[in-house]
CSV table of C-alpha atoms in Angstrom, one decimal:
chain,number,residue,atom,x,y,z
K,1,MET,CA,40.0,-70.4,104.7
K,2,LYS,CA,43.8,-70.4,105.0
K,3,ALA,CA,46.0,-68.8,102.4
K,4,GLY,CA,47.1,-71.1,99.6
K,5,VAL,CA,47.1,-71.7,95.9
K,6,ILE,CA,43.5,-72.0,94.6
K,7,ARG,CA,42.6,-75.0,92.5
K,8,ASP,CA,39.0,-74.1,91.7
K,9,PRO,CA,39.0,-73.3,87.9
K,10,LYS,CA,36.1,-70.8,88.3
K,11,ILE,CA,38.0,-68.8,90.9
K,12,GLN,CA,41.3,-69.0,88.9
K,13,LYS,CA,39.5,-67.7,85.9
K,14,TYR,CA,37.5,-64.8,87.4
K,15,LEU,CA,39.4,-63.7,90.4
K,16,PRO,CA,41.9,-61.6,88.4
K,17,TRP,CA,38.9,-59.9,86.7
K,18,LEU,CA,37.5,-59.0,90.0
K,19,GLY,CA,40.8,-57.4,91.0
K,20,ALA,CA,40.8,-55.5,87.7
K,21,LEU,CA,37.3,-54.3,88.4
K,22,ALA,CA,38.3,-52.9,91.8
K,23,ILE,CA,41.2,-51.0,90.3
K,24,PHE,CA,38.9,-49.9,87.4
K,25,MET,CA,36.6,-48.2,89.9
K,26,GLN,CA,39.4,-46.2,91.5
K,27,ALA,CA,41.1,-45.4,88.2
K,28,LEU,CA,37.8,-44.2,86.7
K,29,ASP,CA,37.0,-42.1,89.8
K,30,GLY,CA,40.4,-40.5,89.8
K,31,THR,CA,40.6,-39.6,86.1
K,32,ILE,CA,37.1,-38.3,85.9
K,33,LEU,CA,37.7,-36.1,88.9
K,34,ASN,CA,41.0,-34.7,87.5
K,35,THR,CA,39.3,-33.5,84.3
K,36,GLY,CA,36.4,-32.0,86.2
K,37,LEU,CA,38.5,-30.0,88.8
K,38,PRO,CA,38.4,-26.7,86.9
K,39,SER,CA,34.6,-27.0,86.6
K,40,ILE,CA,34.3,-27.9,90.3
K,41,ALA,CA,36.5,-25.0,91.2
K,42,LYS,CA,34.3,-22.6,89.2
K,43,SER,CA,31.1,-24.0,90.6
K,44,LEU,CA,32.4,-23.7,94.2
K,45,GLY,CA,34.1,-20.3,93.7
K,46,GLU,CA,37.6,-21.6,94.2
K,47,SER,CA,40.9,-21.3,92.2
K,48,PRO,CA,41.5,-24.3,90.0
K,49,LEU,CA,45.2,-24.1,91.0
K,50,GLU,CA,44.3,-24.4,94.7
K,51,ILE,CA,41.6,-27.1,94.8
K,52,GLN,CA,43.9,-30.1,95.1
K,53,SER,CA,42.4,-30.8,98.6
K,54,ILE,CA,39.6,-32.8,96.9
K,55,ILE,CA,42.3,-35.3,95.7
K,56,VAL,CA,44.6,-35.1,98.7
K,57,SER,CA,41.8,-35.7,101.2
K,58,TYR,CA,41.1,-39.0,99.4
K,59,THR,CA,44.6,-40.2,98.9
K,60,LEU,CA,45.7,-39.3,102.4
K,61,THR,CA,42.7,-41.0,104.0
K,62,VAL,CA,43.5,-44.1,102.0
K,63,ALA,CA,47.1,-44.1,103.1
K,64,LEU,CA,46.1,-43.8,106.7
K,65,LEU,CA,43.6,-46.6,106.7
K,66,ILE,CA,45.4,-49.1,104.5
K,67,PRO,CA,47.2,-50.7,107.5
K,68,LEU,CA,43.8,-51.4,109.1
K,69,SER,CA,42.6,-53.0,105.9
K,70,GLY,CA,45.2,-55.7,106.0
K,71,TRP,CA,44.4,-56.5,109.6
K,72,LEU,CA,40.7,-56.6,109.0
K,73,ALA,CA,41.1,-58.8,105.9
K,74,ASP,CA,43.3,-61.3,107.8
K,75,LYS,CA,40.9,-61.3,110.8
K,76,TYR,CA,37.5,-61.3,109.2
K,77,GLY,CA,38.3,-62.7,105.8
K,78,THR,CA,39.2,-61.2,102.4
K,79,LYS,CA,35.7,-61.8,101.0
K,80,ARG,CA,33.8,-60.0,103.8
K,81,ILE,CA,36.1,-57.0,103.9
K,82,PHE,CA,36.2,-56.7,100.1
K,83,ILE,CA,32.4,-56.6,99.8
K,84,LEU,CA,32.2,-54.1,102.7
K,85,ALA,CA,34.9,-51.9,101.0
K,86,VAL,CA,33.1,-51.8,97.7
K,87,THR,CA,29.8,-51.0,99.4
K,88,ILE,CA,31.3,-48.0,101.3
K,89,PHE,CA,33.2,-46.8,98.2
K,90,THR,CA,30.0,-46.9,96.2
K,91,LEU,CA,28.0,-45.1,98.8
K,92,GLY,CA,30.7,-42.5,99.1
K,93,SER,CA,30.5,-41.9,95.3
K,94,LEU,CA,26.8,-41.2,95.8
K,95,PHE,CA,27.5,-38.8,98.6
K,96,CYS,CA,30.0,-37.0,96.4
K,97,SER,CA,27.5,-36.6,93.7
K,98,LEU,CA,25.1,-35.0,96.1
K,99,SER,CA,27.6,-32.4,97.5
K,100,ASP,CA,26.9,-28.7,97.0
K,101,THR,CA,29.9,-27.2,98.8
K,102,LEU,CA,33.6,-27.8,99.0
K,103,SER,CA,33.4,-28.9,102.6
K,104,GLU,CA,30.6,-31.4,101.8
K,105,LEU,CA,32.6,-32.7,98.9
K,106,ILE,CA,35.8,-33.2,100.9
K,107,CYS,CA,33.8,-35.0,103.7
K,108,ALA,CA,32.2,-37.3,101.1
K,109,ARG,CA,35.6,-38.0,99.5
K,110,ILE,CA,36.9,-39.0,103.0
K,111,PHE,CA,34.0,-41.4,103.4
K,112,GLN,CA,34.6,-42.7,99.9
K,113,ALA,CA,38.3,-43.2,100.8
K,114,ILE,CA,37.4,-45.4,103.7
K,115,GLY,CA,36.1,-48.0,101.2
K,116,GLY,CA,39.0,-47.2,98.8
K,117,SER,CA,41.5,-47.9,101.5
K,118,MET,CA,40.3,-51.5,101.7
K,119,MET,CA,39.1,-52.2,98.2
K,120,VAL,CA,42.2,-52.5,96.1
K,121,PRO,CA,44.7,-53.6,98.8
K,122,VAL,CA,42.4,-56.5,99.8
K,123,ALA,CA,41.9,-57.5,96.2
K,124,ARG,CA,45.7,-57.5,95.6
K,125,LEU,CA,46.3,-59.4,98.9
K,126,THR,CA,43.8,-62.1,97.8
K,127,LEU,CA,45.8,-62.5,94.5
K,128,ILE,CA,49.0,-62.8,96.5
K,129,TYR,CA,47.5,-65.5,98.6
K,130,ALA,CA,45.9,-67.3,95.7
K,131,TYR,CA,48.7,-67.6,93.1
K,132,PRO,CA,52.2,-68.9,93.2
K,133,LYS,CA,55.1,-66.5,92.7
K,134,GLU,CA,55.9,-67.6,89.2
K,135,LYS,CA,52.4,-66.6,88.0
K,136,LEU,CA,52.0,-63.5,90.2
K,137,LEU,CA,53.8,-61.0,87.8
K,138,LYS,CA,51.5,-62.0,84.9
K,139,VAL,CA,48.4,-61.8,87.2
K,140,ILE,CA,49.3,-58.4,88.5
K,141,ASN,CA,50.1,-57.1,85.0
K,142,PHE,CA,46.8,-58.5,83.8
K,143,ILE,CA,44.6,-56.8,86.4
K,144,THR,CA,46.1,-53.4,85.4
K,145,ILE,CA,45.3,-53.9,81.7
K,146,PRO,CA,41.4,-54.0,82.0
K,147,ALA,CA,41.7,-51.3,84.7
K,148,LEU,CA,43.3,-48.9,82.2
K,149,ILE,CA,39.9,-48.7,80.5
K,150,GLY,CA,39.1,-46.4,83.3
K,151,PRO,CA,41.7,-43.8,82.4
K,152,MET,CA,40.7,-44.1,78.8
K,153,LEU,CA,37.0,-43.5,79.4
K,154,GLY,CA,37.3,-41.3,82.5
K,155,PRO,CA,38.7,-38.0,81.1
K,156,THR,CA,36.3,-37.9,78.1
K,157,ALA,CA,33.3,-39.2,80.0
K,158,GLY,CA,34.1,-36.7,82.8
K,159,GLY,CA,34.4,-33.8,80.4
K,160,PHE,CA,31.2,-34.7,78.6
K,161,LEU,CA,29.2,-35.0,81.9
K,162,VAL,CA,30.7,-31.7,83.2
K,163,GLU,CA,29.8,-29.8,80.1
K,164,LYS,CA,26.4,-31.3,79.3
K,165,PHE,CA,25.1,-31.8,82.9
K,166,SER,CA,27.0,-31.0,86.1
K,167,TRP,CA,30.2,-32.1,87.8
K,168,HIS,CA,28.0,-33.9,90.4
K,169,TRP,CA,27.3,-36.6,87.8
K,170,ILE,CA,31.0,-37.6,87.4
K,171,PHE,CA,30.8,-39.7,90.6
K,172,LEU,CA,27.6,-41.5,89.6
K,173,ILE,CA,29.5,-43.8,87.1
K,174,ASN,CA,31.0,-45.7,90.1
K,175,ILE,CA,27.6,-46.8,91.3
K,176,PRO,CA,26.7,-49.5,88.7
K,177,VAL,CA,30.3,-50.7,88.6
K,178,GLY,CA,30.2,-51.1,92.4
K,179,ILE,CA,27.0,-53.1,92.3
K,180,ILE,CA,28.5,-55.5,89.7
K,181,ALA,CA,31.7,-55.9,91.8
K,182,VAL,CA,29.6,-56.8,94.9
K,183,MET,CA,27.6,-59.4,93.0
K,184,MET,CA,30.7,-60.9,91.5
K,185,ALA,CA,32.6,-61.0,94.8
K,186,ARG,CA,29.9,-63.0,96.4
K,187,SER,CA,30.7,-66.0,94.2
K,188,VAL,CA,34.3,-65.5,93.1
K,189,ILE,CA,36.5,-64.2,95.9
K,190,PRO,CA,37.8,-66.7,98.5
K,191,ASN,CA,37.5,-65.8,102.2
K,192,PHE,CA,41.2,-66.1,103.2
K,193,THR,CA,42.0,-65.5,106.8
K,194,ASN,CA,45.2,-65.4,108.9
K,195,LYS,CA,45.8,-65.4,112.6
K,196,VAL,CA,46.3,-61.9,113.8
K,197,GLY,CA,46.7,-60.2,117.2
K,198,LYS,CA,45.1,-57.1,118.6
K,199,PHE,CA,45.1,-54.0,116.3
K,200,ASP,CA,47.9,-51.6,117.2
K,201,LEU,CA,45.8,-48.5,117.9
K,202,LEU,CA,48.6,-46.5,119.5
K,203,GLY,CA,50.9,-47.3,116.6
K,204,TRP,CA,48.2,-46.2,114.2
K,205,ILE,CA,47.7,-42.9,116.0
K,206,LEU,CA,51.4,-42.1,115.9
K,207,PHE,CA,51.9,-43.2,112.3
K,208,SER,CA,48.8,-41.6,110.9
K,209,GLY,CA,49.2,-38.4,112.9
K,210,GLY,CA,52.8,-37.9,111.6
K,211,LEU,CA,51.7,-38.5,108.0
K,212,THR,CA,48.7,-36.1,108.3
K,213,ALA,CA,50.8,-33.3,109.9
K,214,ILE,CA,53.5,-33.4,107.2
K,215,THR,CA,50.9,-33.5,104.5
K,216,LEU,CA,49.1,-30.5,106.0
K,217,VAL,CA,52.4,-28.6,106.0
K,218,ILE,CA,52.9,-29.1,102.3
K,219,GLU,CA,49.2,-28.7,101.5
K,220,ARG,CA,48.5,-25.5,103.6
K,221,TRP,CA,51.8,-23.6,103.4
K,222,ASN,CA,50.2,-20.9,101.3
K,223,SER,CA,46.8,-20.7,103.0
K,224,PRO,CA,46.0,-17.3,104.6
K,225,ARG,CA,44.2,-19.2,107.4
K,226,ILE,CA,47.4,-20.6,108.8
K,227,SER,CA,50.4,-18.7,110.1
K,228,LEU,CA,54.1,-19.5,109.7
K,229,PHE,CA,54.3,-20.2,113.4
K,230,GLN,CA,51.5,-22.8,113.1
K,231,LEU,CA,53.2,-24.4,110.0
K,232,VAL,CA,56.4,-24.8,112.0
K,233,LEU,CA,54.5,-26.3,114.9
K,234,LEU,CA,52.9,-28.8,112.5
K,235,LEU,CA,56.3,-29.7,111.0
K,236,ILE,CA,57.8,-30.3,114.5
K,237,LEU,CA,54.7,-32.3,115.5
K,238,SER,CA,55.0,-34.5,112.4
K,239,LEU,CA,58.7,-35.2,113.1
K,240,ILE,CA,58.0,-36.0,116.7
K,241,LEU,CA,55.2,-38.4,115.9
K,242,ILE,CA,57.1,-40.2,113.1
K,243,PHE,CA,60.3,-40.6,115.3
K,244,SER,CA,58.1,-41.7,118.2
K,245,TYR,CA,56.5,-44.4,116.0
K,246,ILE,CA,60.0,-45.6,114.9
K,247,ILE,CA,61.0,-46.0,118.6
K,248,TYR,CA,57.7,-47.5,119.5
K,249,ALA,CA,57.7,-50.0,116.6
K,250,ARG,CA,61.2,-51.3,117.5
K,251,LYS,CA,60.1,-52.2,121.0
K,252,LYS,CA,56.6,-53.6,120.3
K,253,PRO,CA,56.5,-57.3,119.2
K,254,ASN,CA,53.7,-56.8,116.6
K,255,PRO,CA,53.5,-53.1,115.6
K,256,LEU,CA,51.2,-51.7,113.0
K,257,ILE,CA,54.0,-51.3,110.4
K,258,LYS,CA,56.7,-53.9,111.0
K,259,LEU,CA,60.0,-52.1,110.4
K,260,ASN,CA,61.9,-55.4,110.3
K,261,LEU,CA,60.2,-55.9,106.9
K,262,LEU,CA,62.6,-53.3,105.6
K,263,LYS,CA,65.4,-55.9,106.0
K,264,ILE,CA,64.0,-57.5,102.9
K,265,THR,CA,66.1,-55.6,100.3
K,266,THR,CA,63.7,-55.8,97.4
K,267,LEU,CA,60.8,-54.5,99.5
K,268,ARG,CA,62.9,-51.7,101.1
K,269,ILE,CA,64.2,-50.4,97.7
K,270,GLY,CA,60.8,-50.9,96.0
K,271,LEU,CA,59.1,-48.9,98.8
K,272,ILE,CA,61.7,-46.0,98.8
K,273,GLY,CA,61.6,-46.0,95.0
K,274,ASN,CA,57.9,-45.8,94.9
K,275,LEU,CA,57.9,-42.9,97.4
K,276,ILE,CA,60.6,-40.8,95.9
K,277,THR,CA,59.7,-41.5,92.2
K,278,ARG,CA,56.1,-40.5,92.7
K,279,PHE,CA,57.1,-37.1,94.2
K,280,GLY,CA,57.6,-36.1,90.6
K,281,VAL,CA,55.4,-38.5,88.7
K,282,GLY,CA,52.5,-38.4,91.2
K,283,GLY,CA,51.6,-34.8,90.3
K,284,MET,CA,51.1,-35.5,86.6
K,285,PRO,CA,47.4,-36.6,86.9
K,286,LEU,CA,46.7,-33.2,88.4
K,287,MET,CA,49.0,-31.1,86.3
K,288,VAL,CA,48.2,-32.3,82.8
K,289,PRO,CA,44.4,-31.7,82.9
K,290,LEU,CA,45.0,-28.3,84.5
K,291,LEU,CA,47.6,-27.5,81.8
K,292,LEU,CA,45.1,-28.3,79.0
K,293,GLN,CA,42.2,-26.4,80.5
K,294,VAL,CA,43.8,-23.5,82.5
K,295,GLY,CA,46.9,-23.1,80.4
K,296,TYR,CA,45.6,-23.8,76.9
K,297,GLY,CA,42.0,-23.0,77.5
K,298,TYR,CA,40.6,-26.3,76.2
K,299,SER,CA,37.1,-27.3,77.2
K,300,ALA,CA,36.7,-30.2,79.7
K,301,PHE,CA,35.5,-32.5,77.0
K,302,TYR,CA,38.3,-31.6,74.6
K,303,ALA,CA,40.8,-31.9,77.4
K,304,GLY,CA,39.4,-35.4,78.1
K,305,LEU,CA,39.8,-36.4,74.5
K,306,MET,CA,43.5,-35.2,74.6
K,307,MET,CA,44.1,-37.6,77.6
K,308,ILE,CA,43.0,-40.7,75.6
K,309,PRO,CA,46.4,-41.2,73.8
K,310,GLN,CA,48.2,-41.2,77.1
K,311,ALA,CA,45.9,-43.8,78.6
K,312,PHE,CA,46.0,-45.9,75.4
K,313,SER,CA,49.8,-45.8,75.3
K,314,ASN,CA,49.9,-46.9,78.9
K,315,LEU,CA,47.5,-49.8,78.0
K,316,ILE,CA,49.6,-51.0,75.0
K,317,SER,CA,52.9,-50.7,76.9
K,318,ARG,CA,51.7,-53.0,79.7
K,319,SER,CA,52.1,-56.0,77.4
K,320,PHE,CA,55.8,-55.2,77.0
K,321,VAL,CA,56.6,-55.0,80.7
K,322,VAL,CA,57.2,-58.7,81.3
K,323,PRO,CA,59.5,-59.2,78.3
K,324,ILE,CA,61.4,-56.0,79.2
K,325,VAL,CA,62.0,-57.1,82.8
K,326,LYS,CA,62.9,-60.7,81.6
K,327,ARG,CA,65.4,-59.3,79.2
K,328,PHE,CA,67.1,-56.6,81.2
K,329,GLY,CA,66.2,-57.4,84.9
K,330,TYR,CA,64.6,-55.2,87.4
K,331,ARG,CA,67.6,-53.1,88.3
K,332,ASN,CA,68.5,-52.0,84.7
K,333,THR,CA,64.8,-51.6,83.8
K,334,LEU,CA,64.0,-49.3,86.8
K,335,VAL,CA,67.2,-47.2,86.6
K,336,PHE,CA,67.0,-46.3,82.9
K,337,ASN,CA,63.2,-46.1,82.8
K,338,THR,CA,63.1,-43.7,85.8
K,339,ILE,CA,65.7,-41.5,84.1
K,340,LEU,CA,63.8,-41.5,80.8
K,341,THR,CA,60.5,-40.8,82.6
K,342,GLY,CA,62.0,-37.7,84.4
K,343,MET,CA,63.5,-36.4,81.1
K,344,LEU,CA,60.2,-36.7,79.4
K,345,ILE,CA,58.4,-34.8,82.2
K,346,SER,CA,61.1,-32.1,82.0
K,347,MET,CA,60.4,-31.8,78.2
K,348,PHE,CA,57.0,-30.2,79.1
K,349,PHE,CA,59.2,-27.2,80.1
K,350,PHE,CA,59.7,-26.4,76.4
K,351,ILE,CA,56.0,-26.0,75.6
K,352,SER,CA,54.5,-22.6,75.0
K,353,LYS,CA,51.3,-21.0,74.0
K,354,ASN,CA,52.2,-21.5,70.4
K,355,THR,CA,53.3,-25.2,70.7
K,356,PRO,CA,51.2,-27.4,68.4
K,357,TYR,CA,48.8,-29.6,70.2
K,358,TRP,CA,50.2,-32.7,68.6
K,359,VAL,CA,53.6,-32.1,70.3
K,360,VAL,CA,51.8,-32.2,73.7
K,361,ILE,CA,50.0,-35.4,72.6
K,362,LEU,CA,53.4,-37.0,71.8
K,363,LEU,CA,54.7,-36.1,75.2
K,364,MET,CA,51.6,-37.6,76.9
K,365,ILE,CA,52.0,-40.8,74.8
K,366,GLY,CA,55.6,-41.1,76.0
K,367,ASN,CA,54.6,-40.4,79.6
K,368,GLY,CA,51.9,-43.1,79.4
K,369,ALA,CA,54.4,-45.7,78.0
K,370,PHE,CA,57.1,-45.0,80.6
K,371,ASN,CA,54.6,-45.0,83.4
K,372,ALA,CA,53.4,-48.5,82.5
K,373,VAL,CA,56.9,-49.9,82.8
K,374,GLN,CA,57.7,-47.9,85.9
K,375,PHE,CA,54.7,-48.6,88.1
K,376,THR,CA,54.4,-52.3,87.2
K,377,SER,CA,58.1,-52.9,87.8
K,378,MET,CA,58.2,-51.0,91.1
K,379,ASN,CA,55.2,-52.8,92.5
K,380,THR,CA,56.3,-56.3,91.5
K,381,ILE,CA,59.9,-55.9,92.8
K,382,SER,CA,58.5,-54.8,96.1
K,383,LEU,CA,56.5,-58.0,96.4
K,384,ALA,CA,59.2,-60.3,94.9
K,385,ASP,CA,60.6,-61.8,98.2
K,386,LEU,CA,57.5,-61.9,100.3
K,387,ASP,CA,56.0,-65.1,101.6
K,388,ASN,CA,52.7,-66.1,103.3
K,389,GLU,CA,54.0,-64.7,106.6
K,390,THR,CA,55.0,-61.3,105.3
K,391,SER,CA,52.6,-60.9,102.3
K,392,SER,CA,49.9,-59.1,104.3
K,393,ASP,CA,52.1,-56.6,106.1
K,394,GLY,CA,54.3,-56.1,103.0
K,395,ASN,CA,51.3,-55.6,100.7
K,396,SER,CA,49.8,-53.0,103.2
K,397,LEU,CA,53.1,-51.2,103.5
K,398,LEU,CA,53.4,-51.0,99.7
K,399,SER,CA,49.8,-49.7,99.4
K,400,VAL,CA,50.4,-47.1,102.1
K,401,THR,CA,53.6,-45.9,100.4
K,402,GLN,CA,51.9,-45.6,97.0
K,403,GLN,CA,49.0,-43.6,98.4
K,404,LEU,CA,51.2,-41.4,100.6
K,405,ALA,CA,53.5,-40.7,97.6
K,406,ILE,CA,50.6,-39.8,95.3
K,407,SER,CA,49.2,-37.5,98.0
K,408,LEU,CA,52.6,-35.9,98.5
K,409,GLY,CA,53.3,-35.8,94.8
K,410,ILE,CA,50.0,-33.9,94.2
K,411,SER,CA,50.7,-31.5,97.1
K,412,ILE,CA,54.3,-30.9,96.0
K,413,SER,CA,53.4,-30.2,92.4
K,414,ALA,CA,50.6,-27.8,93.6
K,415,MET,CA,53.0,-26.2,95.9
K,416,PHE,CA,55.5,-25.4,93.1
K,417,LEU,CA,52.7,-24.3,90.9
K,418,ILE,CA,51.6,-21.7,93.4
K,419,LEU,CA,55.3,-20.8,94.1
K,420,PHE,CA,55.9,-20.0,90.5
K,421,LYS,CA,52.6,-18.2,90.1
K,422,ASN,CA,53.4,-15.9,93.0
K,423,SER,CA,57.2,-15.5,92.2
K,424,ASN,CA,59.0,-12.5,91.0
K,425,ILE,CA,61.6,-14.3,88.8
K,426,GLY,CA,60.4,-12.8,85.5
K,427,LEU,CA,57.9,-15.4,84.4
K,428,SER,CA,55.8,-14.3,81.5
K,429,SER,CA,52.2,-13.4,82.2
K,430,ASP,CA,50.6,-16.3,80.4
K,431,ASN,CA,49.3,-19.3,82.4
K,432,ILE,CA,51.5,-21.8,80.7
K,433,SER,CA,54.7,-20.4,82.1
K,434,VAL,CA,54.0,-21.5,85.7
K,435,PHE,CA,53.2,-25.0,84.4
K,436,ARG,CA,56.5,-25.2,82.5
K,437,TYR,CA,58.7,-24.5,85.5
K,438,THR,CA,56.6,-26.9,87.6
K,439,PHE,CA,57.1,-29.7,85.1
K,440,LEU,CA,60.8,-29.0,85.0
K,441,VAL,CA,61.1,-29.4,88.8
K,442,MET,CA,59.0,-32.6,88.7
K,443,GLY,CA,61.1,-34.0,86.0
K,444,MET,CA,64.3,-33.3,87.9
K,445,LEU,CA,62.9,-34.9,91.1
K,446,THR,CA,62.1,-38.0,89.0
K,447,VAL,CA,65.5,-38.3,87.4
K,448,PHE,CA,67.2,-38.0,90.8
K,449,SER,CA,65.0,-40.8,92.2
K,450,SER,CA,66.6,-43.3,89.8
K,451,PHE,CA,69.6,-43.5,92.1
K,452,ILE,CA,67.8,-45.7,94.6
K,453,PHE,CA,67.3,-48.4,92.1
K,454,THR,CA,71.0,-48.7,91.5
K,455,LYS,CA,71.1,-50.4,95.0
K,456,LEU,CA,69.2,-53.4,93.6
K,457,ASP,CA,71.2,-56.6,93.0
K,458,LYS,CA,71.4,-57.5,89.3
K,459,ASN,CA,69.5,-60.7,90.0
K,460,ALA,CA,66.8,-59.0,92.2
K,461,GLY,CA,63.3,-60.3,91.5
K,462,ALA,CA,64.5,-63.2,89.4
K,463,ASN,CA,61.8,-65.5,90.8
K,464,MET,CA,59.1,-63.2,89.4
K,465,SER,CA,60.8,-62.0,86.2
K,466,GLY,CA,61.3,-65.5,85.0
K,467,LYS,CA,65.1,-65.3,84.9
K,468,ARG,CA,66.9,-68.4,86.2
K,469,VAL,CA,70.0,-67.8,88.3
K,470,TYR,CA,72.8,-70.4,88.6
K,471,LYS,CA,75.6,-69.9,91.0
K,472,GLY,CA,75.0,-66.2,91.2
K,473,GLU,CA,75.0,-65.7,87.4
K,474,GLU,CA,72.1,-64.9,85.0
K,475,LYS,CA,71.4,-67.3,82.2
């Protein structure tokens, strides 16, 4: 089936719900895992401040395989690949629950990520193919609202399962949801296809190799198993591979990642903004649960309860994204919201052992609200000027950027956490101090990232925000 607007009322009604279900699975998996990290670390004999590899292995694998997902979906059909993706993700969740060592868990997470790399991107690509531009913002905003049930249930459910049973059980929740998604996909999702050429294997090796090497440098800089010389070699290798891909992509007619897509201004700025902004914001899902459990000493279940206000705030704020963007435009919304998000993250610096718990909750509520505006706006402006010919490649590039940024954001926050922990700059001995300085750095990175959005035209994304433009002016 060729891409085009779907007229079938059944598909129009239930397709967004299927997309929401796919995002729900990933959101539930991520939030449950974040809450359970200290318990996993204790069970496996690892430090809770140095166990981020469980998350990074997943997000990095997803980033590396997303380009393949777009090619597979276009060649074999969105329906076939989506069902395959959900099946692999569900089996990976089962393997994670059966893991008994850190190495086994990381391997299972990588297998799970193979499905995750296709599941959400293919669902979103299907929506791009199925709906006209003027409806796409509302559809994308809608699919994130039911998905936020995952972050609301995840932390509390994860904390309860970890305390009452074992951390192995936190992955089993994905299995019934995965079965429902497969059954629903069989009758709801269209099997869109597009004409594609041969997969760019050499380009994928150069691209994925460069990303893997740079992530390992950030991830393993403090490991006693790797020397400074080896780190420098990895950094040099990553730069060589990345620049080699740039040269290669400019010469190849149909490369893995088409660099000429970056000529689309909204896509280019949206991607760079996604990447840089998430350097600061991306570490929050790791930092907050660790702060509550390692810093404040809360139990996993109580920490999970503390995360609900943030998720609920995020859910409520989604309904305000469309009117905010319509009123102020993408440029103003993203510039000011990014600054406010960074300032709020920096405010975590002022917490201490004696800070009332309700102050932390207020900060988390604000973080959830600003994130709702930030992520929806960044994602939709990136897609604003894509057409049927560029949708697949642009969507894949956006997904790669998001996952890479999340992976780097987690690695960067963990890096600063360890740096401050091992520093001799006079930090107090309590565990909260190292978190405070890490939050300050993350907030500053986020504030600085607002500069990229000043490069947007004031009318950027008008076809998605609902603004009408006449003779270059907004009305």
